[in-house]
XYZ file of C-alpha atoms in Angstrom:
547
model
C 183.289 97.147 113.807
C 186.265 98.853 115.455
C 186.061 102.156 113.477
C 183.618 102.873 115.335
C 184.491 101.396 118.405
C 187.304 103.778 117.956
C 185.406 106.702 117.201
C 183.073 106.277 119.608
C 185.906 106.397 122.584
C 187.339 109.771 120.723
C 183.423 111.955 121.167
C 183.161 112.556 124.649
C 187.432 113.179 124.911
C 187.432 116.656 122.854
C 186.319 119.729 122.233
C 184.953 119.712 118.427
C 184.788 122.614 115.994
C 182.027 121.411 114.474
C 179.175 118.432 115.636
C 176.857 118.046 112.465
C 173.862 115.526 114.164
C 172.388 113.953 110.867
C 174.480 111.288 108.163
C 172.784 111.810 105.748
C 173.656 113.904 101.959
C 173.628 117.355 103.769
C 175.560 115.993 106.868
C 177.510 113.861 104.835
C 178.849 116.984 102.680
C 179.011 119.524 105.308
C 181.578 116.724 106.829
C 183.301 116.239 104.518
C 184.147 120.101 103.168
C 184.217 121.350 106.878
C 187.024 118.087 107.832
C 188.529 118.565 104.453
C 189.424 122.028 104.780
C 190.801 121.775 108.040
C 188.072 121.923 110.274
C 187.675 119.308 114.169
C 184.851 117.440 112.823
C 182.721 115.051 115.185
C 179.345 113.464 112.662
C 176.912 111.124 114.148
C 173.656 110.064 113.205
C 170.874 107.769 115.549
C 170.865 105.580 112.468
C 173.076 104.241 109.781
C 174.252 106.257 107.307
C 171.925 108.139 104.632
C 169.482 105.484 106.506
C 166.154 108.072 105.666
C 165.853 110.270 102.770
C 169.057 109.905 101.389
C 168.998 106.180 100.128
C 165.556 106.448 98.481
C 165.697 108.823 95.705
C 165.319 107.725 92.036
C 169.227 108.103 91.922
C 169.242 111.043 89.130
C 171.568 113.577 89.380
C 169.340 116.521 87.470
C 168.933 119.791 87.127
C 165.324 119.958 88.021
C 163.511 120.687 84.627
C 160.067 119.856 85.770
C 160.612 123.709 88.133
C 160.923 125.117 84.369
C 157.214 125.177 84.365
C 156.525 127.283 87.657
C 159.256 129.389 86.103
C 162.001 128.398 89.438
C 164.724 129.992 86.704
C 167.396 130.517 88.907
C 167.306 127.080 90.815
C 166.984 125.262 87.527
C 169.998 126.938 86.374
C 172.006 126.340 90.233
C 171.154 122.970 89.662
C 172.346 122.545 85.984
C 175.359 123.825 86.885
C 175.600 121.199 90.083
C 174.883 118.215 87.551
C 177.460 119.403 85.459
C 180.283 120.353 88.233
C 179.613 116.401 89.905
C 179.947 114.854 86.062
C 182.851 116.348 85.934
C 183.947 115.537 89.720
C 182.787 111.540 89.201
C 183.050 110.474 85.798
C 182.458 106.538 87.307
C 179.742 107.444 89.203
C 177.360 110.550 87.961
C 176.851 109.488 84.432
C 174.668 111.134 81.493
C 171.839 109.678 80.666
C 169.033 108.998 77.557
C 165.604 110.110 79.374
C 162.605 109.348 76.774
C 159.449 111.735 77.322
C 156.404 110.600 75.899
C 153.444 112.923 75.905
C 149.273 111.844 75.531
C 146.480 113.015 74.391
C 144.645 115.549 76.984
C 148.070 116.297 77.941
C 148.036 120.376 79.548
C 150.609 121.312 76.547
C 151.045 119.856 73.451
C 154.637 118.418 72.872
C 156.321 121.132 70.709
C 155.954 123.518 73.774
C 157.924 121.032 76.215
C 160.002 120.072 73.099
C 160.903 123.997 73.220
C 161.495 123.765 77.317
C 164.034 121.012 76.347
C 166.043 123.435 74.349
C 166.358 126.162 76.789
C 166.790 123.525 79.893
C 169.477 122.605 77.370
C 171.057 126.239 77.501
C 170.591 126.684 81.085
C 173.196 124.017 81.513
C 176.025 125.633 79.556
C 175.018 122.860 76.909
C 177.233 120.258 78.829
C 175.064 117.307 77.505
C 173.935 116.248 74.386
C 171.589 118.222 72.294
C 167.252 117.248 72.994
C 165.248 116.413 69.897
C 161.557 116.297 69.179
C 160.051 112.286 68.520
C 156.980 111.741 66.597
C 154.991 108.623 68.030
C 156.681 106.572 65.283
C 160.249 107.507 66.530
C 159.574 107.057 70.014
C 158.864 103.402 69.410
C 161.571 102.755 67.366
C 164.104 104.340 70.052
C 162.251 101.764 72.528
C 159.134 99.029 71.892
C 157.511 99.108 75.353
C 156.060 102.245 75.477
C 152.420 102.525 74.774
C 152.230 104.980 72.038
C 148.292 104.359 71.369
C 147.368 107.558 72.932
C 150.346 109.226 72.341
C 150.971 112.655 70.059
C 154.794 113.292 70.634
C 157.400 113.253 72.858
C 161.265 114.583 72.985
C 164.223 113.118 74.549
C 166.783 114.772 76.990
C 170.221 114.402 79.186
C 170.125 114.397 83.028
C 172.457 112.398 85.075
C 172.027 109.091 86.983
C 174.513 107.489 90.000
C 175.571 104.416 88.642
C 175.534 102.657 92.087
C 173.158 103.535 93.656
C 172.615 106.546 96.082
C 173.340 105.264 99.393
C 176.958 104.090 98.517
C 177.935 107.646 97.216
C 176.097 109.757 99.936
C 178.898 107.266 102.202
C 181.394 107.932 99.686
C 181.410 111.296 101.356
C 181.458 109.669 105.028
C 184.459 108.069 104.382
C 186.502 111.162 102.469
C 185.013 113.272 105.806
C 187.115 109.836 108.041
C 190.148 110.420 105.581
C 190.291 113.665 106.448
C 190.079 113.709 110.247
C 186.128 113.907 111.291
C 185.009 111.576 113.837
C 182.206 109.971 112.638
C 179.815 107.212 114.100
C 176.539 105.857 113.285
C 173.707 104.648 115.526
C 174.442 107.644 117.684
C 171.031 109.099 118.669
C 170.870 113.343 119.592
C 169.471 113.361 122.894
C 168.746 117.138 123.902
C 171.841 120.103 123.730
C 172.954 122.949 125.600
C 175.044 126.116 125.667
C 177.259 126.898 128.207
C 179.692 129.330 127.923
C 180.481 129.343 123.784
C 180.424 125.463 123.707
C 177.832 123.181 123.474
C 177.376 119.964 125.285
C 175.143 117.907 123.451
C 173.926 114.483 125.486
C 174.324 111.339 122.804
C 173.192 107.596 123.459
C 174.799 104.627 121.877
C 171.620 102.885 120.259
C 173.790 99.215 120.341
C 174.127 99.404 123.913
C 172.196 102.221 125.654
C 174.785 104.114 127.190
C 174.854 107.675 127.119
C 177.583 110.772 126.827
C 178.689 113.446 126.149
C 179.927 115.442 122.979
C 181.554 118.998 123.009
C 181.447 121.476 119.925
C 181.774 125.562 119.630
C 179.033 124.779 116.752
C 175.859 122.324 115.790
C 174.809 121.484 113.083
C 171.118 120.664 112.521
C 171.794 118.277 109.784
C 168.624 115.814 110.937
C 167.091 116.253 107.188
C 163.456 115.579 107.930
C 163.784 115.710 111.677
C 165.226 118.594 111.645
C 162.663 120.418 113.664
C 162.052 117.932 116.316
C 166.239 118.523 116.918
C 165.370 122.211 116.955
C 161.945 121.763 119.174
C 164.722 119.370 121.822
C 167.522 122.801 121.521
C 164.857 125.534 121.885
C 166.588 126.591 118.325
C 163.846 128.697 116.368
C 164.310 129.326 112.683
C 162.627 130.572 109.760
C 162.337 127.700 107.989
C 160.239 124.449 108.635
C 159.572 121.555 106.592
C 156.616 120.090 105.159
C 156.161 116.785 103.891
C 155.596 114.927 100.357
C 155.553 111.180 100.833
C 156.617 109.007 97.236
C 157.121 105.821 96.979
C 159.010 103.741 94.768
C 158.686 99.942 93.233
C 162.175 97.699 92.408
C 160.782 94.882 89.449
C 162.590 92.677 87.167
C 163.996 94.396 84.558
C 161.356 95.519 81.539
C 164.036 97.109 78.624
C 167.520 96.152 77.800
C 167.749 100.476 76.685
C 169.180 102.514 78.965
C 167.347 105.070 78.757
C 165.462 106.802 81.112
C 161.201 106.138 80.134
C 159.547 109.662 81.570
C 155.700 109.890 81.481
C 153.326 112.586 83.163
C 151.121 110.295 85.432
C 147.555 110.673 86.218
C 148.231 113.429 88.955
C 150.199 115.302 86.433
C 154.086 115.135 88.020
C 156.572 113.297 86.227
C 156.766 109.390 86.398
C 159.628 107.664 85.386
C 160.967 103.918 84.465
C 164.669 104.179 85.680
C 167.255 101.689 84.813
C 169.034 99.999 87.937
C 171.472 96.959 86.545
C 169.623 94.122 86.057
C 166.291 95.540 87.526
C 163.668 98.363 86.833
C 162.633 101.506 89.027
C 159.170 103.001 88.568
C 158.090 105.697 90.490
C 157.028 108.082 91.740
C 153.955 109.122 94.041
C 153.593 113.266 95.474
C 151.378 112.968 98.433
C 150.821 115.653 101.332
C 151.484 114.093 104.647
C 152.203 115.864 108.361
C 155.202 113.421 109.418
C 158.258 111.607 108.157
C 156.787 108.527 109.976
C 154.894 106.743 106.324
C 154.268 103.360 105.250
C 153.027 102.391 101.710
C 149.507 101.708 101.546
C 147.650 99.316 99.100
C 146.707 102.103 97.536
C 150.429 104.260 96.875
C 151.510 100.450 95.079
C 148.067 100.436 93.179
C 148.622 104.103 91.559
C 152.223 103.380 90.409
C 151.179 100.059 88.675
C 148.375 101.037 87.089
C 150.823 104.215 85.431
C 153.063 102.020 84.403
C 150.353 99.728 82.816
C 149.188 102.246 80.953
C 152.034 103.521 79.563
C 154.129 99.965 78.579
C 153.302 97.306 75.879
C 153.967 95.056 78.284
C 153.794 91.483 77.443
C 151.310 90.960 80.559
C 151.187 93.635 82.986
C 152.963 93.861 86.180
C 151.195 92.902 89.296
C 152.411 93.550 93.332
C 153.635 90.140 92.667
C 156.077 91.486 90.411
C 158.247 93.739 93.305
C 161.008 92.889 94.808
C 161.368 96.346 96.574
C 159.156 98.925 97.589
C 160.571 102.100 98.535
C 158.386 104.569 100.676
C 158.531 107.897 102.837
C 158.616 111.434 102.587
C 160.492 114.170 100.745
C 161.524 117.272 103.657
C 160.623 120.332 101.953
C 161.826 123.568 103.289
C 158.932 126.202 104.092
C 158.973 129.496 105.693
C 155.520 130.190 107.483
C 154.276 131.848 105.231
C 155.051 130.040 102.365
C 154.273 126.285 100.663
C 150.773 126.741 103.323
C 148.457 126.370 100.277
C 150.560 126.503 97.503
C 150.057 123.825 94.910
C 151.853 121.252 96.425
C 153.174 119.562 93.736
C 154.889 123.153 92.584
C 157.333 123.420 95.897
C 160.498 122.548 94.801
C 163.943 120.738 96.641
C 165.769 124.071 96.811
C 167.739 123.501 100.237
C 167.898 126.610 103.181
C 170.978 127.335 105.917
C 168.913 128.827 108.198
C 171.677 130.302 110.676
C 171.447 131.434 114.116
C 175.039 133.440 114.989
C 173.992 134.350 118.196
C 174.127 130.615 118.843
C 176.352 129.888 116.821
C 173.903 127.212 115.479
C 172.796 126.277 111.957
C 169.451 124.382 109.758
C 169.699 122.297 106.869
C 166.175 122.743 105.132
C 165.593 120.577 102.011
C 167.959 120.308 99.667
C 168.603 116.655 97.004
C 171.545 115.026 95.993
C 172.397 117.244 93.147
C 173.082 120.439 95.095
C 175.368 118.365 97.577
C 178.929 120.625 96.640
C 176.798 123.891 96.863
C 175.185 122.905 101.041
C 178.848 121.702 101.484
C 180.293 124.999 100.680
C 177.875 127.322 102.107
C 178.158 125.086 105.486
C 181.554 126.002 105.690
C 181.065 129.894 104.825
C 178.779 130.185 107.006
C 180.975 128.442 110.168
C 183.955 130.498 109.144
C 181.579 133.867 109.790
C 181.381 131.911 113.283
C 184.928 133.131 114.761
C 186.197 129.112 113.961
C 189.009 128.636 112.395
C 189.526 126.973 108.779
C 193.138 126.359 107.604
C 192.961 125.140 104.547
C 189.714 126.967 102.853
C 191.227 126.566 99.451
C 191.123 122.950 99.748
C 189.720 120.577 96.964
C 187.013 118.336 99.599
C 185.403 116.417 96.725
C 185.729 114.468 93.403
C 187.719 111.203 92.360
C 191.080 110.940 91.785
C 192.739 112.770 89.219
C 193.084 110.109 85.551
C 196.770 109.349 86.228
C 195.477 107.256 89.674
C 193.009 105.348 87.092
C 194.771 104.703 84.463
C 197.638 103.369 86.918
C 194.700 100.964 89.100
C 193.072 99.948 85.267
C 197.286 99.270 84.399
C 197.786 96.962 87.399
C 194.462 94.990 86.864
C 195.732 94.755 83.081
C 198.699 92.895 83.942
C 197.069 90.688 86.475
C 194.234 90.142 84.210
C 191.333 91.284 86.854
C 188.980 91.238 84.257
C 188.664 87.252 83.647
C 187.755 87.148 86.744
C 184.100 88.959 86.250
C 181.318 86.512 86.848
C 178.950 85.512 83.948
C 176.728 87.672 85.229
C 178.289 91.205 85.880
C 176.831 93.875 83.954
C 180.698 95.234 83.796
C 183.708 95.002 83.914
C 185.737 93.962 86.604
C 188.124 96.557 87.228
C 185.623 99.894 86.262
C 183.202 98.755 89.212
C 186.205 98.386 91.489
C 187.594 101.673 90.724
C 184.142 103.821 90.675
C 183.727 102.422 94.336
C 186.491 102.288 96.159
C 188.762 104.913 94.037
C 192.391 105.025 94.913
C 191.502 102.522 97.755
C 190.674 99.643 95.265
C 194.244 99.055 95.080
C 194.812 96.854 98.285
C 191.686 94.994 96.765
C 194.188 94.327 93.504
C 197.195 93.180 95.878
C 194.769 91.255 98.477
C 193.175 89.372 94.864
C 196.817 88.460 94.037
C 197.009 86.852 97.155
C 194.341 85.399 97.017
C 192.048 85.034 94.211
C 189.121 83.587 96.083
C 188.985 87.066 96.861
C 187.529 88.113 93.389
C 184.257 85.311 94.251
C 180.822 86.484 94.600
C 179.408 85.834 98.076
C 175.825 86.181 98.070
C 174.202 84.269 94.733
C 172.822 86.957 92.455
C 174.954 90.289 93.460
C 178.356 91.658 92.106
C 179.894 92.289 95.673
C 183.242 89.997 95.902
C 184.787 88.503 99.094
C 187.086 91.374 99.484
C 184.222 93.682 99.579
C 182.950 92.476 102.246
C 186.717 92.534 104.085
C 186.665 96.386 102.827
C 183.246 97.061 104.714
C 184.685 95.573 107.674
C 187.568 97.693 108.043
C 186.684 100.763 105.720
C 182.960 100.669 105.794
C 181.297 100.838 109.836
C 179.018 98.346 108.767
C 177.441 97.892 112.238
C 173.834 95.903 110.938
C 174.131 93.864 108.229
C 171.080 96.029 106.132
C 173.938 98.628 106.458
C 175.844 96.498 104.091
C 172.817 95.037 101.955
C 171.268 98.013 101.542
C 173.378 101.046 102.219
C 176.978 99.927 101.630
C 175.500 97.876 98.476
C 172.018 97.517 96.593
C 171.635 93.934 97.094
C 168.243 94.690 98.894
C 167.610 96.569 96.322
C 168.107 93.916 93.012
C 167.683 90.937 94.872
C 164.917 89.408 96.519
C 164.921 89.016 100.335
C 163.958 85.354 100.041
C 166.470 84.977 97.963
C 168.864 86.959 100.061
C 167.865 84.936 103.521
C 168.162 81.447 101.705
C 171.531 82.936 99.957
C 174.560 80.554 101.674
C 177.020 83.179 100.903
C 175.358 84.587 103.303
C 176.867 82.951 106.375
C 180.348 83.853 105.333
C 179.560 87.936 104.645
C 178.314 88.052 108.067
C 181.268 86.416 109.979
C 183.883 88.483 107.462
C 181.795 91.202 108.214
C 181.036 91.038 112.249
C 183.430 88.459 113.333
C 182.271 86.880 117.047
C 179.092 88.956 116.813
C 178.247 87.405 113.080
C 175.291 85.131 114.585
C 173.673 87.864 116.256
C 173.515 90.152 113.363
C 172.281 87.479 111.210
C 169.992 86.326 113.729
C 168.559 90.173 113.754
C 168.506 90.398 109.828
C 166.747 87.323 109.726
C 164.051 88.053 112.302
C 163.360 91.162 110.646
C 164.334 93.336 113.527
C 166.502 95.765 111.192
C 166.567 99.819 112.003
C 163.922 100.435 108.778
C 161.895 98.116 107.894
C 161.479 97.893 103.842
C 157.838 99.375 104.323
C 158.799 102.096 106.018
C 162.036 103.871 104.226
C 162.386 107.619 102.604
C 162.334 108.615 99.740
C 163.873 111.583 98.193
C 163.495 112.667 94.371
C 166.544 112.968 92.744
């Protein structure tokens, strides 16, 4: 935790160009873009980075095909281009995946209508992905035998993209990039209040781990607090054009239902798209869409039963899924950006996830509403332009601040990995070769991990049973990833707690050593905190983002 402590000392000592409050995808991309182009940036989050909406997506990077029906073609076009840009920029992490969609009797359109929509969707995405195909029920069953085609009248297959690792890991890599560019970032730092004096924002914050309070000075203040944007603006006396309404949704993680690497898509009983998504050794199913008034929500028995009933109706499983099959439950809200005159009585299922940036030039204040993972690069670039318009110098406006290292660096890494026969050390149960996994997660930092494994082959051992995370990865997390609580690693820097039951994690003989590596002399305290269920986001109260 030395990185966090060092940054905590820096926060009150400087006057930053920009303070970003909130380390979800909007705040992380804004911080990376600004600092990558030369601005002096601070970033704080009241919990862990990606600790709410941004760690509960469906892991999909998609162009918003559902918005075709509501006629929001400009948004679909923008999101498709953003999806394509992410695939090109992060080829190891953001990858094309096929969606197999089944249309059952009684659906509001003949299956040829949405199939035609997939062609328009493909063309609006510059024909970047594989072509869509129309499928009769027998062809659906041939591609995926677990689909119950008893009520099917047809379907289609088309492409979007998904995140190979978990969403929170993807978001944290923007935070890590921001740190590399000079951002002073710290998690578990709560925003208390702010005031503007003589052209400078003075923000009072609290270290959630110690209770200490301090002030951060910045010329510009960016509110990227996700579902809590409106609450923070009220504290700052900030009026905005947009505000948030909330949609509650849940996902259930269950044992792997099929070995095929496809997303199975259906229309649930409430009319919205419903997914069966591969997640390594598990399957993610959901989601629901229920309007709520507050970000603080929990999964009810009714929510869970809705998801299980919908999946059991649409899949021909050996036995129906029950609550006892659930490995993890994720529940919470999607923040949807609306204006006071819009979204109140509008069909709630048709509200989009598009982002909006409200700018107060007089007070040098930005508020970021809505948004989704697919649109993160646009958010970063738009924030930079807005901050430049406020008179903040951005010395390197053309500097690229995102993306994987180029192909020559990747090939140099893979060549070194081949020379040391790294893939022979891949665990038997692993889903991919070790060299590919380390490169995808750590990029050029993976060279250091090769050296650590050369010096001590124990560094290539899986530490927590049933996972794909090595001892050397825990060492990396300790040095570079600001893991402050055990849940930060288990749920956000990795996806351990998504694919391994909590009971199995608690029983793992490697859990104590993992804590020793991550926390040193605080290991016992952090382990006890986790075992007592003291993590800041209980598993039944997490926030979900629909892609």
